[in-house]
Amino acid sequence: MILKNLITVSAFTALLFATSAFIHQNEEQKSIQHSTDENHGFAVLELFTSEGCSSCPPADELMGKIEEEYKDQPVYLLSYHVDYWNRLGWKDRFSSAENSRRQQQYSPILNSQVYTPQLIVNGKKEFVGSDENSIRNAIREALFTDKKTNIELSAVISQKDITVSYKTSATDPKNILLINLVEKHASTQVGKGENEGRHLHHWQIVHQQNSISLNKQQEGTTKFKLPEGFSPERWEVIAFIQHVKTGQISGSAKTSFR
């Protein structure tokens, strides 16, 4: 009888301990989840790249990896193909002078040289675009520390263009809203230049960027010309708020098409 009672007490104690541990674990998980929800951090990654640059394919591939891994988190990726490599034998079909000028604008702000592949996080830190460890650390830090200004965004397709509606709570007159038409993935067989013979893949390619001053209005619409062969599932719109003097990005959002 004594042995039976001891077994019963022992079993009850084990059950009580297990229940207590389960409750504690649930409470800990709720606490972690609550912390994440309250954080509202974000990361905008801007990669400056070129099909004419032999150092760029690893950075482009890294963009694809990050896009897949962070697809359900507030990480926004933008690839700008610059045009200054075009004179060396291969014209990058995604490149533009506007993309090159955007990179040049960062140079005095970040006290950095203009080079490819260069990646900038939230407009305030720059890295070699293939430096995976540093970039991942910067993403984690941004998600934990950078508070996000709200942006409401939607996009509607017509026969000739795309109309994007926006609304934000940003009030600093030195802020601008940059709205980007982005192709999620494309590839090119390179025929000349440093990457001759290579089949290159690109992710989150910026095709058009509209700049809107937030000095007088915090809501409105802007339009993009509908790209040739446009397919809604292959494109998206990404917008972010940036301070014109410091370059710092204070909020971002994206939307698909309807």
CSV table of C-alpha atoms in Angstrom, one decimal:
chain,number,residue,atom,x,y,z
A,1,MET,CA,0.0,0.0,0.0
A,2,ILE,CA,2.8,2.4,0.9
A,3,LEU,CA,4.6,1.5,-2.3
A,4,LYS,CA,1.4,2.1,-4.3
A,5,ASN,CA,0.9,5.5,-2.6
A,6,LEU,CA,4.5,6.5,-3.3
A,7,ILE,CA,4.1,5.6,-7.0
A,8,THR,CA,0.9,7.7,-7.1
A,9,VAL,CA,2.5,10.7,-5.5
A,10,SER,CA,5.5,10.3,-7.8
A,11,ALA,CA,3.3,10.2,-10.9
A,12,PHE,CA,1.3,13.2,-9.7
A,13,THR,CA,4.5,15.2,-9.1
A,14,ALA,CA,5.8,14.3,-12.6
A,15,LEU,CA,2.5,15.3,-14.1
A,16,LEU,CA,2.5,18.6,-12.2
A,17,PHE,CA,6.0,19.4,-13.3
A,18,ALA,CA,5.3,18.6,-16.9
A,19,THR,CA,2.1,20.8,-16.9
A,20,SER,CA,4.0,23.6,-15.3
A,21,ALA,CA,6.8,23.4,-17.9
A,22,PHE,CA,4.2,23.4,-20.7
A,23,ILE,CA,2.5,26.5,-19.3
A,24,HIS,CA,5.9,28.2,-18.9
A,25,GLN,CA,6.9,27.3,-22.4
A,26,ASN,CA,3.6,28.7,-23.8
A,27,GLU,CA,4.0,31.9,-21.8
A,28,GLU,CA,7.5,32.3,-23.1
A,29,GLN,CA,6.4,31.7,-26.7
A,30,LYS,CA,3.6,34.3,-26.3
A,31,SER,CA,6.1,36.8,-24.9
A,32,ILE,CA,8.5,36.3,-27.8
A,33,GLN,CA,5.7,36.6,-30.3
A,34,HIS,CA,4.4,39.8,-28.6
A,35,SER,CA,7.8,41.3,-28.7
A,36,THR,CA,8.1,40.7,-32.4
A,37,ASP,CA,4.6,42.1,-33.1
A,38,GLU,CA,5.4,45.2,-31.1
A,39,ASN,CA,8.7,45.8,-32.8
A,40,HIS,CA,7.5,46.8,-36.3
A,41,GLY,CA,11.0,46.8,-37.7
A,42,PHE,CA,11.8,46.6,-41.4
A,43,ALA,CA,14.7,46.4,-43.8
A,44,VAL,CA,14.9,47.9,-47.3
A,45,LEU,CA,17.8,46.4,-49.3
A,46,GLU,CA,19.0,48.3,-52.4
A,47,LEU,CA,21.5,46.5,-54.6
A,48,PHE,CA,23.4,48.3,-57.3
A,49,THR,CA,24.5,45.7,-59.9
A,50,SER,CA,25.3,45.1,-63.5
A,51,GLU,CA,25.4,42.2,-66.0
A,52,GLY,CA,28.7,43.6,-67.2
A,53,CYS,CA,30.4,43.1,-63.8
A,54,SER,CA,32.0,39.8,-63.0
A,55,SER,CA,31.7,40.3,-59.3
A,56,CYS,CA,27.9,40.9,-59.4
A,57,PRO,CA,26.4,37.4,-60.0
A,58,PRO,CA,27.0,36.2,-56.4
A,59,ALA,CA,25.3,39.4,-55.1
A,60,ASP,CA,22.3,38.8,-57.4
A,61,GLU,CA,22.1,35.2,-56.3
A,62,LEU,CA,22.1,36.3,-52.6
A,63,MET,CA,19.2,38.6,-53.4
A,64,GLY,CA,17.3,35.6,-54.6
A,65,LYS,CA,18.1,33.6,-51.4
A,66,ILE,CA,17.1,36.5,-49.1
A,67,GLU,CA,13.9,37.1,-51.0
A,68,GLU,CA,12.9,33.5,-50.5
A,69,GLU,CA,13.9,33.3,-46.9
A,70,TYR,CA,12.3,36.6,-45.8
A,71,LYS,CA,9.2,36.5,-48.0
A,72,ASP,CA,6.9,36.6,-45.0
A,73,GLN,CA,8.7,39.3,-43.2
A,74,PRO,CA,9.0,43.1,-43.7
A,75,VAL,CA,12.2,42.8,-45.9
A,76,TYR,CA,12.0,44.8,-49.2
A,77,LEU,CA,14.5,44.1,-52.0
A,78,LEU,CA,15.3,46.3,-54.9
A,79,SER,CA,17.9,45.7,-57.6
A,80,TYR,CA,19.1,48.7,-59.6
A,81,HIS,CA,21.1,47.9,-62.7
A,82,VAL,CA,23.5,50.7,-63.4
A,83,ASP,CA,24.6,51.8,-66.9
A,84,TYR,CA,28.3,52.7,-66.4
A,85,TRP,CA,29.4,49.1,-67.2
A,86,ASN,CA,27.7,49.2,-70.6
A,87,ARG,CA,30.7,50.8,-72.3
A,88,LEU,CA,32.9,47.7,-71.6
A,89,GLY,CA,31.3,45.4,-74.2
A,90,TRP,CA,27.9,44.3,-72.9
A,91,LYS,CA,24.7,46.5,-72.6
A,92,ASP,CA,22.7,45.5,-69.6
A,93,ARG,CA,19.0,45.5,-70.8
A,94,PHE,CA,17.8,46.4,-67.3
A,95,SER,CA,20.3,49.3,-66.8
A,96,SER,CA,19.5,53.0,-66.7
A,97,ALA,CA,21.2,56.3,-66.1
A,98,GLU,CA,18.6,57.0,-63.4
A,99,ASN,CA,19.8,54.0,-61.5
A,100,SER,CA,23.4,55.2,-61.7
A,101,ARG,CA,22.5,58.6,-60.5
A,102,ARG,CA,20.7,57.1,-57.5
A,103,GLN,CA,23.8,55.3,-56.5
A,104,GLN,CA,25.9,58.4,-57.0
A,105,GLN,CA,23.6,60.3,-54.6
A,106,TYR,CA,24.4,57.9,-51.9
A,107,SER,CA,28.2,58.4,-52.2
A,108,PRO,CA,28.5,61.7,-50.2
A,109,ILE,CA,25.8,60.6,-47.8
A,110,LEU,CA,27.5,57.4,-46.8
A,111,ASN,CA,31.0,58.6,-47.5
A,112,SER,CA,31.5,55.7,-49.9
A,113,GLN,CA,32.9,55.0,-53.3
A,114,VAL,CA,30.6,54.1,-56.3
A,115,TYR,CA,31.2,50.4,-57.1
A,116,THR,CA,29.3,47.2,-57.9
A,117,PRO,CA,28.0,45.2,-56.3
A,118,GLN,CA,27.0,47.6,-53.6
A,119,LEU,CA,24.1,47.0,-51.2
A,120,ILE,CA,22.6,49.6,-48.9
A,121,VAL,CA,20.3,48.8,-46.0
A,122,ASN,CA,17.7,51.4,-45.0
A,123,GLY,CA,19.6,54.1,-46.6
A,124,LYS,CA,22.3,54.3,-43.9
A,125,LYS,CA,24.7,51.3,-44.1
A,126,GLU,CA,26.5,50.0,-47.2
A,127,PHE,CA,28.2,46.7,-47.9
A,128,VAL,CA,29.8,44.7,-50.7
A,129,GLY,CA,26.7,43.1,-52.2
A,130,SER,CA,28.0,39.6,-51.8
A,131,ASP,CA,29.0,40.0,-48.1
A,132,GLU,CA,26.4,37.6,-46.9
A,133,ASN,CA,27.3,37.6,-43.2
A,134,SER,CA,27.4,41.4,-42.9
A,135,ILE,CA,24.1,41.8,-44.8
A,136,ARG,CA,22.3,39.2,-42.8
A,137,ASN,CA,23.5,40.8,-39.6
A,138,ALA,CA,22.3,44.2,-40.8
A,139,ILE,CA,18.8,42.8,-41.7
A,140,ARG,CA,18.4,41.3,-38.2
A,141,GLU,CA,19.5,44.5,-36.6
A,142,ALA,CA,17.1,46.6,-38.8
A,143,LEU,CA,14.2,44.2,-38.0
A,144,PHE,CA,14.8,44.6,-34.3
A,145,THR,CA,15.6,48.3,-34.1
A,146,ASP,CA,14.2,50.4,-37.0
A,147,LYS,CA,10.6,51.6,-36.4
A,148,LYS,CA,8.4,51.7,-39.5
A,149,THR,CA,6.3,54.7,-40.6
A,150,ASN,CA,3.0,53.3,-42.0
A,151,ILE,CA,2.3,53.3,-45.8
A,152,GLU,CA,-0.9,52.2,-47.3
A,153,LEU,CA,-0.5,51.0,-50.9
A,154,SER,CA,-2.6,49.5,-53.7
A,155,ALA,CA,-2.2,49.1,-57.4
A,156,VAL,CA,-4.7,48.7,-60.3
A,157,ILE,CA,-4.0,47.7,-63.9
A,158,SER,CA,-5.6,49.2,-67.0
A,159,GLN,CA,-4.9,48.5,-70.7
A,160,LYS,CA,-2.0,51.0,-70.9
A,161,ASP,CA,-0.8,51.8,-67.4
A,162,ILE,CA,-0.7,50.9,-63.7
A,163,THR,CA,-2.2,53.3,-61.1
A,164,VAL,CA,-0.8,53.2,-57.6
A,165,SER,CA,-2.7,54.7,-54.7
A,166,TYR,CA,-0.7,55.7,-51.6
A,167,LYS,CA,-1.3,57.1,-48.2
A,168,THR,CA,1.2,57.7,-45.4
A,169,SER,CA,1.4,59.3,-42.0
A,170,ALA,CA,4.8,60.8,-42.7
A,171,THR,CA,4.9,64.6,-41.9
A,172,ASP,CA,8.5,65.7,-42.3
A,173,PRO,CA,8.6,68.0,-45.4
A,174,LYS,CA,12.1,66.7,-46.2
A,175,ASN,CA,10.8,63.2,-46.8
A,176,ILE,CA,10.0,61.9,-50.3
A,177,LEU,CA,8.0,58.8,-51.2
A,178,LEU,CA,9.7,56.6,-53.8
A,179,ILE,CA,7.4,54.2,-55.5
A,180,ASN,CA,9.0,51.4,-57.6
A,181,LEU,CA,7.7,49.1,-60.3
A,182,VAL,CA,9.6,45.8,-59.7
A,183,GLU,CA,10.0,42.6,-61.7
A,184,LYS,CA,10.4,39.7,-59.3
A,185,HIS,CA,12.7,37.6,-61.5
A,186,ALA,CA,14.4,37.5,-64.9
A,187,SER,CA,17.4,36.0,-66.6
A,188,THR,CA,19.8,36.8,-69.4
A,189,GLN,CA,22.3,34.9,-71.5
A,190,VAL,CA,25.2,37.2,-71.6
A,191,GLY,CA,27.0,37.4,-75.0
A,192,LYS,CA,30.0,39.7,-74.3
A,193,GLY,CA,31.9,41.5,-71.5
A,194,GLU,CA,33.2,40.1,-68.2
A,195,ASN,CA,30.3,37.6,-67.9
A,196,GLU,CA,30.4,36.4,-71.5
A,197,GLY,CA,28.8,33.0,-71.9
A,198,ARG,CA,27.1,33.0,-68.5
A,199,HIS,CA,23.3,32.7,-67.9
A,200,LEU,CA,22.6,35.2,-65.2
A,201,HIS,CA,19.6,35.4,-62.9
A,202,HIS,CA,18.2,38.6,-61.3
A,203,TRP,CA,15.7,39.2,-58.6
A,204,GLN,CA,13.6,42.3,-57.7
A,205,ILE,CA,14.6,44.4,-60.7
A,206,VAL,CA,13.6,48.1,-60.5
A,207,HIS,CA,12.2,49.1,-63.9
A,208,GLN,CA,10.6,52.5,-63.0
A,209,GLN,CA,10.8,54.7,-60.0
A,210,ASN,CA,8.5,57.6,-59.2
A,211,SER,CA,9.4,60.2,-56.6
A,212,ILE,CA,6.7,62.1,-54.7
A,213,SER,CA,7.3,65.0,-52.4
A,214,LEU,CA,5.5,64.6,-49.0
A,215,ASN,CA,5.9,68.3,-48.3
A,216,LYS,CA,2.2,69.1,-49.1
A,217,GLN,CA,0.4,65.8,-49.5
A,218,GLN,CA,0.4,62.5,-47.7
A,219,GLU,CA,-1.9,60.7,-50.1
A,220,GLY,CA,-2.6,60.5,-53.8
A,221,THR,CA,-1.9,58.4,-56.9
A,222,THR,CA,0.9,57.9,-59.4
A,223,LYS,CA,1.1,56.0,-62.7
A,224,PHE,CA,3.5,53.7,-64.4
A,225,LYS,CA,3.5,52.7,-68.1
A,226,LEU,CA,2.5,49.1,-68.5
A,227,PRO,CA,5.6,47.1,-69.4
A,228,GLU,CA,5.6,45.1,-72.6
A,229,GLY,CA,4.5,41.5,-72.0
A,230,PHE,CA,3.3,42.4,-68.5
A,231,SER,CA,2.1,39.5,-66.3
A,232,PRO,CA,0.7,40.5,-62.9
A,233,GLU,CA,2.1,37.6,-60.9
A,234,ARG,CA,5.7,38.4,-62.0
A,235,TRP,CA,5.6,42.0,-60.8
A,236,GLU,CA,4.9,44.0,-57.7
A,237,VAL,CA,5.1,47.6,-56.4
A,238,ILE,CA,7.4,48.6,-53.5
A,239,ALA,CA,7.3,52.0,-51.9
A,240,PHE,CA,9.5,53.6,-49.2
A,241,ILE,CA,9.9,56.9,-47.5
A,242,GLN,CA,13.4,58.5,-47.5
A,243,HIS,CA,14.8,61.7,-46.0
A,244,VAL,CA,16.4,63.7,-48.8
A,245,LYS,CA,19.3,65.0,-46.7
A,246,THR,CA,20.3,62.0,-44.6
A,247,GLY,CA,19.2,59.2,-47.0
A,248,GLN,CA,17.6,57.4,-44.1
A,249,ILE,CA,14.6,55.3,-44.9
A,250,SER,CA,11.8,55.4,-42.4
A,251,GLY,CA,9.1,53.1,-43.8
A,252,SER,CA,8.3,50.8,-46.6
A,253,ALA,CA,5.4,48.7,-48.0
A,254,LYS,CA,4.6,46.6,-51.1
A,255,THR,CA,1.6,45.4,-52.9
A,256,SER,CA,0.6,43.1,-55.7
A,257,PHE,CA,-1.9,43.8,-58.4
A,258,ARG,CA,-5.7,43.6,-58.6
